[in-house]
Coordinates of C-alpha atoms in Angstrom, one line a residue:
M1 CA 108.0 71.6 133.7
N2 CA 111.5 70.5 132.6
A3 CA 114.4 72.4 134.0
P4 CA 116.5 74.4 131.5
L5 CA 119.4 72.4 130.0
T6 CA 122.7 73.5 131.5
S7 CA 125.5 74.2 129.0
V8 CA 127.9 71.4 128.6
L9 CA 130.6 73.9 127.4
P10 CA 131.9 76.8 129.4
L11 CA 129.9 79.1 127.0
Q12 CA 126.5 80.6 127.3
A13 CA 125.3 81.8 123.9
V14 CA 126.0 82.1 120.3
I15 CA 124.8 85.2 118.4
F16 CA 124.4 84.7 114.6
D17 CA 124.0 87.1 111.7
W18 CA 121.4 86.1 109.1
A19 CA 122.3 86.6 105.4
G20 CA 125.5 84.8 104.5
T21 CA 125.6 83.1 107.9
L22 CA 122.4 81.1 108.6
V23 CA 120.6 81.6 105.3
D24 CA 121.3 83.0 101.8
Y25 CA 124.6 81.4 100.8
G26 CA 126.8 84.3 99.4
S27 CA 124.6 87.0 101.0
L28 CA 123.0 87.7 97.6
A29 CA 119.6 89.1 98.5
P30 CA 120.7 92.5 99.9
T31 CA 123.5 93.0 97.4
Q32 CA 121.5 92.8 94.3
I33 CA 118.7 95.0 95.7
F34 CA 121.1 97.8 96.5
V35 CA 122.3 97.7 92.8
E36 CA 118.7 97.8 91.6
A37 CA 117.6 100.6 94.0
F38 CA 120.4 102.9 93.0
A39 CA 119.8 102.0 89.3
S40 CA 116.2 103.3 89.7
F41 CA 117.8 106.7 90.4
G42 CA 120.0 106.4 87.3
I43 CA 123.1 105.6 89.4
T44 CA 125.3 102.7 88.6
V45 CA 126.6 100.7 91.6
T46 CA 128.6 97.6 91.0
L47 CA 128.1 94.4 93.0
A48 CA 131.6 94.9 94.5
Q49 CA 130.6 98.4 95.6
A50 CA 127.3 97.2 97.0
R51 CA 129.1 94.6 99.1
G52 CA 131.6 97.0 100.7
P53 CA 129.5 98.2 103.6
M54 CA 127.5 95.0 104.1
G55 CA 126.6 94.3 107.7
L56 CA 125.5 97.8 108.4
S57 CA 121.9 98.6 108.9
K58 CA 120.4 99.2 105.4
R59 CA 120.0 103.0 105.9
D60 CA 123.6 103.3 107.0
H61 CA 124.6 101.1 104.1
I62 CA 123.0 103.5 101.7
R63 CA 124.7 106.4 103.4
S64 CA 128.0 104.7 103.1
L65 CA 127.5 104.0 99.4
L66 CA 126.7 107.6 98.7
A67 CA 129.9 108.6 100.5
D68 CA 131.9 106.5 97.9
P69 CA 133.6 109.2 95.7
A70 CA 132.7 107.4 92.5
I71 CA 129.1 107.0 93.4
Q72 CA 128.9 110.5 94.8
Q73 CA 130.3 111.9 91.6
Q74 CA 127.6 110.2 89.6
W75 CA 125.0 111.6 91.9
Q76 CA 126.2 115.1 91.6
Q77 CA 126.5 114.9 87.8
R78 CA 122.9 113.6 87.6
F79 CA 121.2 115.8 90.2
G80 CA 123.5 118.9 90.2
A81 CA 124.1 118.8 94.0
A82 CA 125.7 116.6 96.7
S83 CA 123.4 114.0 98.2
A84 CA 121.6 114.9 101.4
D85 CA 119.7 113.1 104.1
A86 CA 116.5 113.4 102.1
D87 CA 118.2 111.5 99.3
I88 CA 119.1 108.7 101.6
D89 CA 115.5 108.5 102.7
A90 CA 114.3 108.4 99.1
I91 CA 116.7 105.6 98.2
Y92 CA 115.7 103.7 101.4
E93 CA 112.0 104.1 100.6
R94 CA 112.7 102.7 97.1
F95 CA 114.9 99.9 98.5
M96 CA 112.5 98.6 101.1
P97 CA 109.6 97.2 99.0
M98 CA 112.2 95.8 96.6
Q99 CA 114.0 94.0 99.4
I100 CA 110.7 92.8 101.0
A101 CA 109.6 91.3 97.6
K102 CA 112.9 89.5 97.0
V103 CA 114.1 88.3 100.4
G104 CA 111.9 85.2 100.4
Q105 CA 113.8 84.0 97.3
Y106 CA 117.0 83.8 99.4
S107 CA 115.6 82.3 102.6
Q108 CA 117.2 78.8 102.1
P109 CA 119.4 77.6 105.0
I110 CA 123.1 77.5 104.4
P111 CA 124.1 73.8 104.4
G112 CA 124.9 72.7 107.9
A113 CA 123.0 75.5 109.6
I114 CA 120.1 73.4 110.8
D115 CA 122.4 70.7 112.2
T116 CA 124.6 73.3 113.9
L117 CA 121.6 74.9 115.6
A118 CA 120.5 71.5 116.8
W119 CA 124.0 70.7 118.1
L120 CA 124.0 74.0 120.0
R121 CA 120.7 73.3 121.7
G122 CA 122.0 69.8 122.6
Q123 CA 124.9 71.6 124.3
G124 CA 122.5 73.7 126.3
L125 CA 123.6 77.0 124.6
K126 CA 121.3 79.9 123.9
I127 CA 120.9 81.1 120.4
G128 CA 120.6 84.7 119.5
S129 CA 120.7 86.6 116.2
C130 CA 120.8 90.0 114.7
S131 CA 120.8 91.5 111.2
G132 CA 121.3 94.6 109.2
Y133 CA 117.8 93.8 107.7
P134 CA 115.0 96.2 109.0
R135 CA 112.2 94.6 111.0
Q136 CA 109.9 94.8 108.0
V137 CA 112.2 92.5 106.0
L138 CA 112.7 90.1 108.8
D139 CA 109.0 89.8 109.3
V140 CA 109.0 88.2 105.8
L141 CA 112.2 86.2 106.2
L142 CA 111.7 84.7 109.7
P143 CA 108.5 82.6 109.0
L144 CA 110.1 81.2 105.8
A145 CA 113.3 80.3 107.7
R146 CA 111.4 78.9 110.6
V147 CA 109.5 76.4 108.3
Q148 CA 112.9 75.3 107.0
G149 CA 114.3 74.7 110.5
I150 CA 116.1 78.0 111.3
E151 CA 114.7 79.5 114.5
P152 CA 117.0 81.3 117.0
D153 CA 115.8 82.0 120.5
H154 CA 115.9 85.8 119.8
V155 CA 116.2 88.1 116.8
V156 CA 117.2 91.8 116.7
A157 CA 116.6 93.8 113.5
G158 CA 118.8 96.5 112.2
D159 CA 116.3 99.2 113.0
D160 CA 115.0 97.9 116.4
L161 CA 117.3 99.9 118.6
A162 CA 117.5 103.7 119.0
A163 CA 121.2 103.4 119.8
G164 CA 121.9 102.2 116.2
G165 CA 123.4 99.1 114.6
R166 CA 126.8 97.8 113.6
P167 CA 129.7 98.2 114.2
G168 CA 128.4 99.3 117.6
P169 CA 127.7 96.5 120.1
W170 CA 124.1 97.2 120.7
M171 CA 122.3 94.5 118.7
A172 CA 124.6 91.8 120.1
L173 CA 124.1 93.1 123.7
A174 CA 120.3 93.3 123.2
N175 CA 120.5 89.5 122.6
V176 CA 122.5 89.2 125.8
I177 CA 119.8 91.0 127.8
A178 CA 116.9 89.1 126.1
L179 CA 118.5 85.7 126.6
A180 CA 119.6 86.5 130.2
V181 CA 123.2 85.8 129.6
G182 CA 125.4 86.6 132.5
D183 CA 128.8 86.9 130.9
V184 CA 129.5 88.4 127.5
G185 CA 132.9 86.8 127.6
R186 CA 131.1 83.5 127.3
C187 CA 129.3 84.5 124.1
V188 CA 130.3 83.9 120.5
K189 CA 129.4 86.2 117.6
V190 CA 129.3 84.5 114.2
D191 CA 129.2 86.8 111.2
D192 CA 130.4 87.0 107.6
T193 CA 131.0 90.8 107.5
V194 CA 133.6 93.2 108.9
P195 CA 130.9 95.3 110.7
G196 CA 129.5 92.2 112.2
I197 CA 132.8 91.1 113.5
L198 CA 133.5 94.6 114.9
E199 CA 130.1 94.4 116.6
G200 CA 131.0 91.2 118.4
R201 CA 134.4 92.6 119.4
N202 CA 132.9 95.8 120.7
A203 CA 130.4 93.7 122.7
G204 CA 133.3 91.8 124.3
M205 CA 132.5 88.5 122.7
W206 CA 134.5 85.8 120.9
C207 CA 134.1 86.3 117.2
V208 CA 134.0 83.7 114.4
G209 CA 134.2 84.9 110.8
L210 CA 132.7 83.0 107.8
T211 CA 134.5 83.1 104.4
L212 CA 133.0 80.9 101.6
S213 CA 129.4 81.2 102.6
G214 CA 129.3 84.9 103.1
N215 CA 129.6 88.4 101.7
E216 CA 133.3 88.5 101.4
V217 CA 133.3 85.8 98.7
G218 CA 129.8 86.6 97.5
C219 CA 129.1 83.6 95.3
T220 CA 126.4 80.9 95.3
E221 CA 127.3 77.5 96.7
Q222 CA 127.3 76.2 93.2
E223 CA 129.7 78.9 92.0
V224 CA 132.0 78.2 94.9
A225 CA 132.0 74.5 94.1
A226 CA 132.7 75.1 90.4
M227 CA 135.7 77.4 91.1
P228 CA 139.2 76.1 90.3
A229 CA 140.8 75.0 93.6
E230 CA 143.4 77.8 93.3
E231 CA 140.8 80.5 92.9
R232 CA 138.7 79.2 95.7
S233 CA 141.7 79.1 98.0
A234 CA 142.7 82.6 97.0
R235 CA 139.2 83.9 97.6
R236 CA 139.0 82.2 101.0
K237 CA 142.4 83.6 102.0
Q238 CA 141.4 87.1 101.0
A239 CA 138.1 86.9 103.0
A240 CA 139.9 85.4 106.0
A241 CA 142.4 88.2 106.0
R242 CA 139.7 90.9 106.1
L243 CA 137.7 89.2 108.8
S244 CA 140.8 88.5 110.9
A245 CA 141.9 92.1 110.5
A246 CA 138.5 93.2 111.9
G247 CA 139.2 91.1 115.0
A248 CA 137.8 87.6 114.3
H249 CA 139.4 85.1 116.7
Y250 CA 138.7 82.2 114.3
V251 CA 137.7 82.1 110.6
I252 CA 135.9 79.1 109.0
D253 CA 134.3 78.4 105.7
S254 CA 130.7 78.3 106.9
V255 CA 128.4 77.7 109.9
A256 CA 128.7 73.9 109.3
D257 CA 132.3 74.2 110.7
L258 CA 131.3 76.0 113.9
P259 CA 131.0 73.1 116.4
A260 CA 134.7 72.3 116.1
V261 CA 135.7 75.9 116.7
L262 CA 133.4 76.2 119.7
Q263 CA 135.2 73.2 121.2
Q264 CA 138.5 75.1 120.7
I265 CA 137.0 78.3 122.3
A266 CA 135.8 76.1 125.2
Q267 CA 139.3 74.7 125.7
R268 CA 140.7 78.3 125.9
C269 CA 138.0 79.3 128.3
R270 CA 138.8 76.4 130.6
A271 CA 142.5 77.1 130.4
E272 CA 141.8 80.8 131.3
G273 CA 139.7 79.7 134.2
H274 CA 136.3 80.8 132.8
R275 CA 133.9 78.0 133.7

């Protein structure tokens, strides 16, 4: 049996988000389904509102949307009372089959993701992942992604852990345990959402935020390419500011740019004596 490859860099693992990070450029699959799920109850939710809590587990996402004053006002006008936990459950039960049915349409790898994962493996780094998607949704997404070349060493779903999801550190730390990583300070969390960056920081990891490919910009690759340069720059800058404010150590356009950043993190680790 071949011995495990020793990391070339002074790092041990990279923990990725899924939608907007490895697959689904623009993180479109979950956003549209939230809009449609609320619409089935007669509640209008805009795409911008639906994107606001992205990165949370889907049940927490629904809870957060119902806490939005404008959405809550609609709910009370329609149903004559404030929303309760039973209403969150009802929306979630409506959301789940819709998300399961649609997620496969958004399983395409983000350009550069396959090459980046191959590069990480060549460096001897372990590859973890976690998602706000429930396990039932990942059970559909993962085989489709695997066929296309996206297969981390470990995956944690948004409803796998009793402790909860983002912005808590638990999903990221579950990867650390499963991958037998000895130092969270030598792990890098890569995510396109504010809760995902907070998750990585709360877990004590280096954090890299993604702008153009992710939820903060929220456009397809074709839409981003067609944007006037000034608009694309402004959208990138706005996304970078939000991710940096959440604690991202570095911010890049997409996962394709990650190897260069990991080299910079490695240099800082060596300078600080973490080998």
